[in-house]
Structures are given as C-alpha cells and as structure tokens.
Short mmCIF file of C-alpha atoms in Angstrom, two decimals:
data_model
loop_
_atom_site.label_atom_id
_atom_site.label_comp_id
_atom_site.label_asym_id
_atom_site.label_seq_id
_atom_site.Cartn_x
_atom_site.Cartn_y
_atom_site.Cartn_z
CA MET A 1 -17.27 83.27 -92.12
CA PRO A 2 -17.70 81.54 -88.74
CA HIS A 3 -15.99 78.40 -89.97
CA ALA A 4 -12.73 80.23 -90.65
CA ALA A 5 -12.36 81.14 -86.98
CA ARG A 6 -12.79 77.49 -86.02
CA ARG A 7 -10.33 76.12 -88.53
CA GLY A 8 -8.46 73.17 -87.01
CA ARG A 9 -10.50 73.32 -83.83
CA ARG A 10 -12.51 70.34 -82.70
CA PRO A 11 -16.17 70.95 -81.87
CA GLY A 12 -17.43 70.45 -78.31
CA SER A 13 -18.14 66.82 -77.33
CA PRO A 14 -17.46 64.44 -74.44
CA ASP A 15 -14.16 63.62 -76.17
CA THR A 16 -13.28 67.29 -76.25
CA ARG A 17 -13.92 67.58 -72.53
CA ALA A 18 -11.62 64.59 -71.91
CA ALA A 19 -8.99 66.04 -74.26
CA ILE A 20 -9.02 69.35 -72.38
CA LEU A 21 -8.60 67.53 -69.07
CA THR A 22 -5.72 65.45 -70.44
CA GLU A 23 -3.89 68.55 -71.69
CA ALA A 24 -4.64 70.43 -68.47
CA ARG A 25 -3.14 67.60 -66.38
CA ALA A 26 -0.02 67.51 -68.57
CA LEU A 27 0.49 71.28 -68.54
CA PHE A 28 -0.20 71.78 -64.82
CA ALA A 29 2.21 68.92 -64.08
CA ALA A 30 4.91 70.26 -66.40
CA ASN A 31 4.61 73.99 -65.71
CA GLY A 32 2.87 74.24 -62.36
CA TYR A 33 -0.30 76.11 -61.54
CA ALA A 34 1.07 79.63 -62.04
CA GLY A 35 2.84 78.68 -65.28
CA THR A 36 -0.29 77.29 -66.92
CA SER A 37 -2.98 79.48 -68.51
CA VAL A 38 -6.46 78.46 -69.61
CA ARG A 39 -5.44 79.74 -73.04
CA ALA A 40 -2.45 77.37 -73.15
CA VAL A 41 -4.63 74.42 -72.17
CA ALA A 42 -7.17 75.38 -74.82
CA SER A 43 -4.46 75.69 -77.44
CA ALA A 44 -2.96 72.30 -76.55
CA ALA A 45 -6.41 70.70 -76.75
CA GLY A 46 -7.14 72.47 -80.06
CA VAL A 47 -10.20 74.33 -78.74
CA ASP A 48 -11.15 77.91 -77.84
CA ALA A 49 -10.50 79.15 -74.32
CA ALA A 50 -14.24 79.90 -74.05
CA LEU A 51 -14.97 76.19 -74.41
CA VAL A 52 -12.59 75.39 -71.55
CA HIS A 53 -14.43 77.92 -69.37
CA HIS A 54 -17.75 76.47 -70.55
CA TYR A 55 -16.80 72.95 -69.48
CA PHE A 56 -14.76 73.67 -66.35
CA GLY A 57 -15.38 77.21 -65.09
CA THR A 58 -12.39 79.13 -63.73
CA LYS A 59 -8.72 78.15 -63.87
CA ASP A 60 -8.99 76.99 -60.23
CA ASP A 61 -11.94 74.79 -61.18
CA LEU A 62 -9.97 73.36 -64.10
CA PHE A 63 -7.01 72.70 -61.85
CA LEU A 64 -9.13 70.86 -59.27
CA ALA A 65 -10.78 68.86 -62.06
CA ALA A 66 -7.30 67.91 -63.30
CA LEU A 67 -6.36 66.72 -59.80
CA GLU A 68 -9.39 64.39 -59.95
CA LEU A 69 -10.26 64.94 -56.30
CA PRO A 70 -13.49 63.16 -55.34
CA ILE A 71 -14.72 66.34 -53.60
CA ASP A 72 -14.18 70.08 -54.03
CA PRO A 73 -12.22 71.09 -50.92
CA ARG A 74 -13.31 74.72 -51.32
CA VAL A 75 -16.98 73.72 -51.03
CA ALA A 76 -16.33 71.26 -48.17
CA LEU A 77 -14.34 73.80 -46.15
CA ALA A 78 -16.58 76.83 -46.77
CA PRO A 79 -18.70 76.57 -43.58
CA ALA A 80 -15.60 75.95 -41.41
CA ILE A 81 -13.98 79.07 -42.88
CA ALA A 82 -17.07 81.28 -42.69
CA ALA A 83 -17.16 80.94 -38.88
CA GLY A 84 -13.79 82.76 -38.62
CA PRO A 85 -10.38 81.92 -37.17
CA ASP A 86 -11.45 81.00 -33.61
CA GLY A 87 -11.82 77.22 -33.53
CA ALA A 88 -11.06 76.96 -37.25
CA GLY A 89 -8.40 74.30 -36.53
CA GLU A 90 -10.98 71.94 -35.06
CA ARG A 91 -13.67 72.73 -37.63
CA MET A 92 -11.33 72.22 -40.60
CA LEU A 93 -9.99 69.01 -39.05
CA ARG A 94 -13.53 67.65 -38.63
CA VAL A 95 -14.28 68.37 -42.31
CA PHE A 96 -11.00 66.73 -43.27
CA LEU A 97 -11.77 63.61 -41.18
CA SER A 98 -15.35 63.32 -42.48
CA VAL A 99 -13.94 63.21 -46.01
CA TRP A 100 -10.88 60.98 -45.43
CA ASP A 101 -12.69 58.54 -43.09
CA ASP A 102 -15.22 57.83 -45.86
CA PRO A 103 -13.87 54.69 -47.60
CA GLU A 104 -15.30 55.69 -50.98
CA LEU A 105 -13.52 59.05 -50.87
CA GLN A 106 -10.37 57.76 -49.16
CA LEU A 107 -9.35 55.47 -52.00
CA PRO A 108 -9.17 58.13 -54.75
CA LEU A 109 -7.63 60.62 -52.28
CA LEU A 110 -4.88 58.11 -51.47
CA GLY A 111 -4.19 57.86 -55.19
CA VAL A 112 -3.71 61.62 -55.43
CA PHE A 113 -1.60 61.68 -52.27
CA ARG A 114 0.75 58.96 -53.57
CA GLY A 115 1.65 61.33 -56.42
CA VAL A 116 3.54 63.37 -53.84
CA VAL A 117 6.69 61.33 -54.46
CA ASP A 118 6.94 61.90 -58.22
CA PRO A 119 8.07 65.27 -59.61
CA ASP A 120 4.80 65.97 -61.48
CA GLY A 121 2.68 65.19 -58.44
CA GLN A 122 4.95 67.35 -56.29
CA ARG A 123 4.57 70.31 -58.61
CA LEU A 124 0.78 69.88 -58.68
CA LEU A 125 0.67 69.89 -54.90
CA ARG A 126 3.22 72.62 -54.24
CA ASP A 127 2.48 74.97 -57.13
CA GLY A 128 -1.20 74.13 -57.49
CA PHE A 129 -3.04 72.82 -54.46
CA LEU A 130 -1.33 75.13 -52.00
CA PRO A 131 -1.87 78.40 -53.94
CA ALA A 132 -5.27 77.45 -55.41
CA VAL A 133 -6.84 75.94 -52.29
CA LEU A 134 -4.86 76.47 -49.09
CA GLY A 135 -3.82 80.05 -49.87
CA PRO A 136 -7.39 81.31 -50.42
CA VAL A 137 -8.49 79.47 -47.25
CA GLY A 138 -5.91 81.37 -45.21
CA VAL A 139 -6.95 84.68 -46.76
CA ALA A 140 -10.66 83.94 -46.24
CA LEU A 141 -10.00 83.09 -42.58
CA GLY A 142 -8.46 86.52 -42.11
CA ILE A 143 -5.41 85.20 -40.23
CA ASP A 144 -2.10 87.08 -40.22
CA ARG A 145 0.73 85.76 -42.41
CA PRO A 146 -1.40 83.10 -44.17
CA GLU A 147 1.54 82.40 -46.52
CA VAL A 148 3.50 81.11 -43.50
CA ARG A 149 0.69 79.59 -41.46
CA MET A 150 -1.08 77.55 -44.15
CA PRO A 151 2.02 75.51 -45.09
CA LEU A 152 2.50 74.74 -41.36
CA LEU A 153 -1.09 73.53 -41.18
CA ALA A 154 -0.47 71.50 -44.35
CA SER A 155 2.62 69.89 -42.79
CA GLN A 156 0.64 68.44 -39.88
CA VAL A 157 -2.36 67.47 -42.01
CA MET A 158 -0.14 65.65 -44.52
CA GLY A 159 1.73 63.92 -41.68
CA LEU A 160 -1.61 62.82 -40.27
CA ILE A 161 -2.63 61.49 -43.70
CA LEU A 162 0.62 59.50 -43.85
CA VAL A 163 0.29 57.97 -40.38
CA ARG A 164 -3.49 57.40 -40.23
CA TYR A 165 -4.35 56.50 -43.83
CA VAL A 166 -1.25 55.65 -45.89
CA LEU A 167 0.79 53.73 -43.29
CA ALA A 168 -2.16 52.93 -40.99
CA VAL A 169 0.03 53.17 -37.89
CA GLU A 170 -1.77 52.18 -34.69
CA PRO A 171 -3.21 53.57 -32.52
CA VAL A 172 -3.68 56.60 -34.82
CA ALA A 173 -5.29 54.57 -37.61
CA SER A 174 -8.10 53.30 -35.33
CA MET A 175 -8.71 56.46 -33.30
CA SER A 176 -12.20 57.97 -33.39
CA ALA A 177 -12.59 61.38 -35.00
CA ASP A 178 -13.01 62.87 -31.50
CA GLU A 179 -9.70 61.39 -30.34
CA VAL A 180 -7.89 62.70 -33.42
CA VAL A 181 -9.45 66.13 -32.88
CA ALA A 182 -8.41 66.20 -29.20
CA ILE A 183 -4.80 65.53 -30.21
CA TYR A 184 -4.41 67.48 -33.45
CA ALA A 185 -6.84 70.42 -33.30
CA PRO A 186 -4.65 72.35 -30.79
CA THR A 187 -1.66 71.93 -33.11
CA LEU A 188 -3.61 73.16 -36.14
CA GLN A 189 -5.11 76.06 -34.18
CA ARG A 190 -1.68 77.19 -33.01
CA TYR A 191 -0.38 77.10 -36.57
CA LEU A 192 -3.40 79.19 -37.68
CA THR A 193 -3.56 81.80 -34.93
CA GLY A 194 -1.00 81.11 -32.20
CA PRO A 195 2.51 82.44 -31.54
CA LEU A 196 5.13 80.96 -33.87
CA GLY A 197 8.17 81.67 -31.68
CA MET B 1 33.37 16.46 -40.82
CA PRO B 2 33.16 20.24 -40.83
CA HIS B 3 32.28 20.30 -44.51
CA ALA B 4 29.08 18.28 -43.97
CA ALA B 5 27.64 20.99 -41.72
CA ARG B 6 28.34 23.59 -44.40
CA ARG B 7 26.86 21.62 -47.25
CA GLY B 8 25.14 23.97 -49.69
CA ARG B 9 26.24 27.02 -47.67
CA ARG B 10 28.34 29.71 -49.24
CA PRO B 11 31.51 30.74 -47.40
CA GLY B 12 31.83 34.28 -46.01
CA SER B 13 32.87 36.91 -48.59
CA PRO B 14 31.85 40.38 -49.71
CA ASP B 15 29.34 38.69 -52.02
CA THR B 16 27.92 36.80 -49.06
CA ARG B 17 27.44 40.06 -47.16
CA ALA B 18 25.59 41.55 -50.14
CA ALA B 19 23.51 38.40 -50.53
CA ILE B 20 22.48 38.55 -46.86
CA LEU B 21 21.47 42.20 -47.26
CA THR B 22 19.45 41.46 -50.40
CA GLU B 23 17.56 38.64 -48.68
CA ALA B 24 17.07 40.74 -45.55
CA ARG B 25 15.55 43.58 -47.59
CA ALA B 26 13.21 41.19 -49.40
CA LEU B 27 12.09 39.41 -46.22
CA PHE B 28 11.65 42.57 -44.12
CA ALA B 29 9.64 44.09 -46.97
CA ALA B 30 7.49 40.99 -47.47
CA ASN B 31 6.96 39.94 -43.85
CA GLY B 32 7.66 43.08 -41.81
CA TYR B 33 10.11 43.49 -38.98
CA ALA B 34 8.35 41.24 -36.46
CA GLY B 35 7.72 38.52 -39.07
CA THR B 36 11.37 38.25 -40.10
CA SER B 37 13.98 36.33 -38.09
CA VAL B 38 17.76 36.43 -38.48
CA ARG B 39 17.51 32.65 -38.98
CA ALA B 40 15.10 33.12 -41.92
CA VAL B 41 17.40 35.71 -43.53
CA ALA B 42 20.38 33.37 -43.06
CA SER B 43 18.47 30.46 -44.56
CA ALA B 44 17.36 32.53 -47.58
CA ALA B 45 20.96 33.65 -48.14
CA GLY B 46 22.26 30.09 -47.70
CA VAL B 47 24.48 30.93 -44.72
CA ASP B 48 24.55 30.26 -40.98
CA ALA B 49 22.75 32.68 -38.65
CA ALA B 50 26.09 33.21 -36.89
CA LEU B 51 27.51 34.70 -40.07
CA VAL B 52 24.61 37.16 -40.27
CA HIS B 53 25.33 38.25 -36.69
CA HIS B 54 29.03 38.42 -37.52
CA TYR B 55 28.44 40.78 -40.44
CA PHE B 56 25.54 42.86 -39.12
CA GLY B 57 25.17 42.48 -35.33
CA THR B 58 21.65 42.31 -33.94
CA LYS B 59 18.38 41.99 -35.82
CA ASP B 60 17.83 45.75 -35.32
CA ASP B 61 21.27 46.42 -36.83
CA LEU B 62 20.44 44.16 -39.78
CA PHE B 63 17.12 45.93 -40.26
CA LEU B 64 18.73 49.39 -40.28
CA ALA B 65 21.40 48.12 -42.70
CA ALA B 66 18.60 46.86 -44.97
CA LEU B 67 16.96 50.31 -44.87
CA GLU B 68 20.27 51.76 -46.16
CA LEU B 69 19.99 54.86 -44.00
CA PRO B 70 23.08 57.06 -44.28
CA ILE B 71 23.22 57.37 -40.47
CA ASP B 72 22.19 55.21 -37.53
CA PRO B 73 19.30 57.14 -35.95
CA ARG B 74 19.82 55.34 -32.63
CA VAL B 75 23.36 56.70 -32.38
CA ALA B 76 22.40 60.20 -33.59
CA LEU B 77 19.52 60.49 -31.10
CA ALA B 78 21.27 58.98 -28.09
CA PRO B 79 22.45 62.27 -26.47
CA ALA B 80 19.04 63.91 -27.02
CA ILE B 81 17.38 60.95 -25.30
CA ALA B 82 19.86 60.67 -22.44
CA ALA B 83 18.95 64.18 -21.21
CA GLY B 84 15.39 63.01 -20.42
CA PRO B 85 11.91 64.07 -21.53
CA ASP B 86 12.10 67.78 -20.65
CA GLY B 87 13.07 69.61 -23.83
CA ALA B 88 13.43 66.33 -25.73
CA GLY B 89 11.17 67.68 -28.51
CA GLU B 90 13.63 70.47 -29.30
CA ARG B 91 16.74 68.32 -28.88
CA MET B 92 15.42 65.56 -31.13
CA LEU B 93 14.28 68.12 -33.70
CA ARG B 94 17.75 69.71 -33.78
CA VAL B 95 19.35 66.30 -34.38
CA PHE B 96 16.80 65.63 -37.09
CA LEU B 97 17.49 68.99 -38.80
CA SER B 98 21.27 68.60 -38.59
CA VAL B 99 20.93 65.30 -40.47
CA TRP B 100 18.26 66.28 -43.02
CA ASP B 101 19.74 69.73 -43.74
CA ASP B 102 23.02 68.05 -44.77
CA PRO B 103 22.76 67.70 -48.57
CA GLU B 104 24.87 64.54 -48.64
CA LEU B 105 22.58 62.83 -46.14
CA GLN B 106 19.36 64.35 -47.45
CA LEU B 107 19.57 62.70 -50.87
CA PRO B 108 19.69 59.07 -49.66
CA LEU B 109 17.12 59.86 -46.94
CA LEU B 110 14.74 61.21 -49.57
CA GLY B 111 15.16 57.93 -51.45
CA VAL B 112 14.12 55.97 -48.36
CA PHE B 113 11.25 58.36 -47.65
CA ARG B 114 9.84 58.03 -51.17
CA GLY B 115 9.38 54.29 -50.49
CA VAL B 116 6.52 55.32 -48.19
CA VAL B 117 4.07 55.15 -51.10
CA ASP B 118 4.76 51.55 -52.14
CA PRO B 119 3.50 48.63 -50.03
CA ASP B 120 6.97 47.22 -49.26
CA GLY B 121 8.28 50.61 -48.16
CA GLN B 122 5.18 51.14 -46.05
CA ARG B 123 5.66 47.85 -44.26
CA LEU B 124 9.34 48.64 -43.62
CA LEU B 125 8.40 51.97 -42.09
CA ARG B 126 5.33 50.89 -40.13
CA ASP B 127 6.42 47.42 -39.01
CA GLY B 128 10.16 48.12 -38.88
CA PHE B 129 11.29 51.68 -38.33
CA LEU B 130 8.59 52.50 -35.81
CA PRO B 131 9.07 49.43 -33.54
CA ALA B 132 12.86 49.16 -34.03
CA VAL B 133 13.75 52.84 -33.70
CA LEU B 134 10.90 55.08 -32.52
CA GLY B 135 9.51 52.59 -29.97
CA PRO B 136 12.82 52.18 -28.10
CA VAL B 137 13.31 55.99 -28.17
CA GLY B 138 9.98 56.47 -26.41
CA VAL B 139 10.81 53.81 -23.83
CA ALA B 140 14.30 55.24 -23.25
CA LEU B 141 12.82 58.73 -22.73
CA GLY B 142 10.65 57.33 -19.95
CA ILE B 143 7.48 59.05 -21.22
CA ASP B 144 4.03 57.65 -20.50
CA ARG B 145 2.17 55.82 -23.28
CA PRO B 146 5.13 55.84 -25.73
CA GLU B 147 3.12 53.58 -28.07
CA VAL B 148 0.65 56.47 -28.55
CA ARG B 149 3.01 59.42 -28.32
CA MET B 150 5.78 58.29 -30.67
CA PRO B 151 3.44 57.85 -33.69
CA LEU B 152 2.12 61.37 -33.02
CA LEU B 153 5.67 62.70 -33.05
CA ALA B 154 6.31 60.72 -36.23
CA SER B 155 3.23 62.27 -37.88
CA GLN B 156 4.55 65.82 -37.45
CA VAL B 157 8.14 64.90 -38.31
CA MET B 158 7.05 63.13 -41.51
CA GLY B 159 4.80 66.06 -42.42
CA LEU B 160 7.76 68.38 -41.92
CA ILE B 161 9.89 66.13 -44.16
CA LEU B 162 7.21 66.33 -46.84
CA VAL B 163 6.82 70.12 -46.73
CA ARG B 164 10.46 71.16 -46.15
CA TYR B 165 12.41 68.55 -48.12
CA VAL B 166 10.19 66.58 -50.51
CA LEU B 167 7.88 69.37 -51.73
CA ALA B 168 10.19 72.26 -50.71
CA VAL B 169 7.22 74.51 -49.89
CA GLU B 170 8.21 78.07 -49.02
CA PRO B 171 8.75 79.59 -46.55
CA VAL B 172 9.29 76.31 -44.66
CA ALA B 173 11.94 75.05 -47.11
CA SER B 174 14.18 78.09 -46.54
CA MET B 175 13.67 78.57 -42.80
CA SER B 176 16.72 78.42 -40.56
CA ALA B 177 16.95 75.55 -38.09
CA ASP B 178 16.12 78.02 -35.29
CA GLU B 179 12.94 79.12 -37.05
CA VAL B 180 11.85 75.52 -37.60
CA VAL B 181 12.58 74.73 -33.96
CA ALA B 182 10.57 77.75 -32.73
CA ILE B 183 7.55 76.53 -34.70
CA TYR B 184 7.73 72.77 -34.38
CA ALA B 185 9.48 71.99 -31.08
CA PRO B 186 6.40 72.95 -28.98
CA THR B 187 4.27 70.58 -31.09
CA LEU B 188 6.73 67.71 -30.67
CA GLN B 189 7.12 68.40 -26.95
CA ARG B 190 3.36 68.33 -26.42
CA TYR B 191 3.11 65.01 -28.27
CA LEU B 192 5.92 63.63 -26.05
CA THR B 193 4.87 64.90 -22.64
CA GLY B 194 1.81 67.17 -22.87
CA PRO B 195 -1.91 66.52 -22.40
CA LEU B 196 -3.50 64.69 -25.32
CA GLY B 197 -7.10 65.77 -24.65
#
C-alpha cells in the first residue's frame, strides 16, 4: 500500500521545493546548523527526507541553499585550496575579490551579510557558515589548528567586507584587487600558517 | 529688546538639551559629519548656536554625544597615542579590549555597532566616526598616509568586533586579552607603520 506511507505528505513539485527551503531557513535560523537535521526539515515541510536529498543534496548543500548565496563558496574556493597552504591567503583573497567585486554578486551577498546583526543571521553565520564552509576549508588546506586559524581569517575578511563594500570607506573602496591583495594577503597568510604569538 | 532676538527660540532647559541631541542625530545621519554644521543643528532645534556649544562643546563633541558612545574614544586613546607610533598597535588594542570586554560598556557599544547595516548608521560611521575620531588619531600618531592606514586598522578592529563580540565565534570570543593581543597587535602595527606592498 504505497499510499499509506505517503499519508499527509505532499508530492514533489516546485512548491514543495520552496516549502522545504522555507522550513530549512526557519530551522537553521532557530536551531543552528548542528541542531538541524535533514529529517527535521523534511518533517516540517511534510515530505520524506529522501525528497530533501533529491532536491538539495547533502545537509551542507541544503544549508547553503537556505543562505541564498549567489555562488557556492566551496566550488569557488576549490582551486585555491587544492594548491596547498603556501600562498593560500593570496589565492583565497583573489577568489573572494573576484566574487565581491562583481556588482551582480555583490548585491545579494550584501543582503546576506546584513543579516549579521540580527540573532537569526548571527546563528546562521556562526553555527552554519563557519562549520559548513570555513571549517572544511581549513581542514582541506592541511593547516594546523584550523579551528583557531579560520575564525581569525574570517575576522579580517569580514572587516574588509565592512570597510570596502558595506561602508565603502575610501581609499579601500576604490582600491584595485592588486592593491587589496598587497595589503591584506600577508595578514590572511599569517593567520593561516604564521606564528600566532 | 532682548526678547526680539529670541523670538521663536526655546530657552535653555533639559528638554532643550534633548531636543538639540535629537536634531543633531537626525542631521548627522542624513547629511553626514562634514555636511552638518552646529548652526544647522541649532536652527533645527530652534536655539542659538551658542547654546549648542554651551551644552556640548565642539562639533566633534556634539557628534560623539549624538553617537551615544558610553566612553569618549579620544580620551580613552590619548595615552596610547601620546607614546608615539612604535607599539601603538598593541597599546590601542589593549585600550579597545579594556572597553569592549567590560560588559556594561559592551552592550551600548553593540547597539551602536549594529547600526552599521542601516544607511544612517553607515553614514555616521563612515562620514563621522572615521574623520572625527580615527583621522585625528592617525595624525596625532605622526604616521605616514594616515588616510590610508587608519581605515585598514578599522577594518581589522571591526572584523574583531564582529567575530569576538557580535557573533561570539570560538575560540576568539573566549580568548584572554593577552591572546588577542598576540594575534592581532602585529596586524594592527603593520597597518599603522609597516610596508603596505
């Protein structure tokens, strides 16, 4: 009786996909990344967990879809990471700048970044983006103490976002990518591989 | 006829002080620091400019009062600046941490910092706090190109605020002041006096 197993469950459809995403956003925001399971999202959306995986892939994929980032940072950063820790600060910064300096990507990214001041947005960033994206980057780079070093990297990158894109403070806002790299890549590289005192 | 000169002007009183502050906040937010004169604030509040100076001092003082900071950063930073550029990164960072690590000061400071995501708050920070506070600090330190270096310092300090206080990302949130200084003081010192590529 296949229908019995689906009792009360909506069939797959574009609306179902949107419903899953809505519930995922609400649950990730309320309970953080670690406190949210694919099963819980599926249950809240009234669908099977398999359907969530079908539409979105892994829990990390679902989380990034819920963040509504215009790019997948894991894909964008992959080549910079694959080349290893030497020079990774500059390579990751160049990827970051190529994304944020693109006006079409910058606008939606600014929207996500503004969420940093409300509690839900904070939880998504702290309990989601850092463990789901930055943590794996640090591990993939093979650096020591990634759990310390990646938040340091994040602190300078987020400060750069604030000054260059959100506040548009001159002369940082108008600097070329090469000028930004000359100033900030040594900082990021030290946080990744240098002595921390 | 002294009353003729005061026609339509409210006399000095606690209400007048509050009215001046309200108008100052609105004008600084709408027109920025440079675009707002003490005369314009006085006119908007229906008082003489002399009364604004009487209550608040200089335009910088009025601006800082409008920001409602729990401390005057110019006073707090004065000893760190007076000792000159060598080691200023660490000295300024220790002042910063002593203020932000104080729970009674941290709460109102977080309120001001959250304004960074709305346009008025952004203008106050970019067109007010930077020229009225950070700019003079750079000049007083006697560093070269303060107009470039102080925004760089601000980018790392604001990123640290985000990670340590707003998002409370571990392990940065729980680090001792000495640990934070060991990690961040070299970055700030390089932005103040080091080569910028």
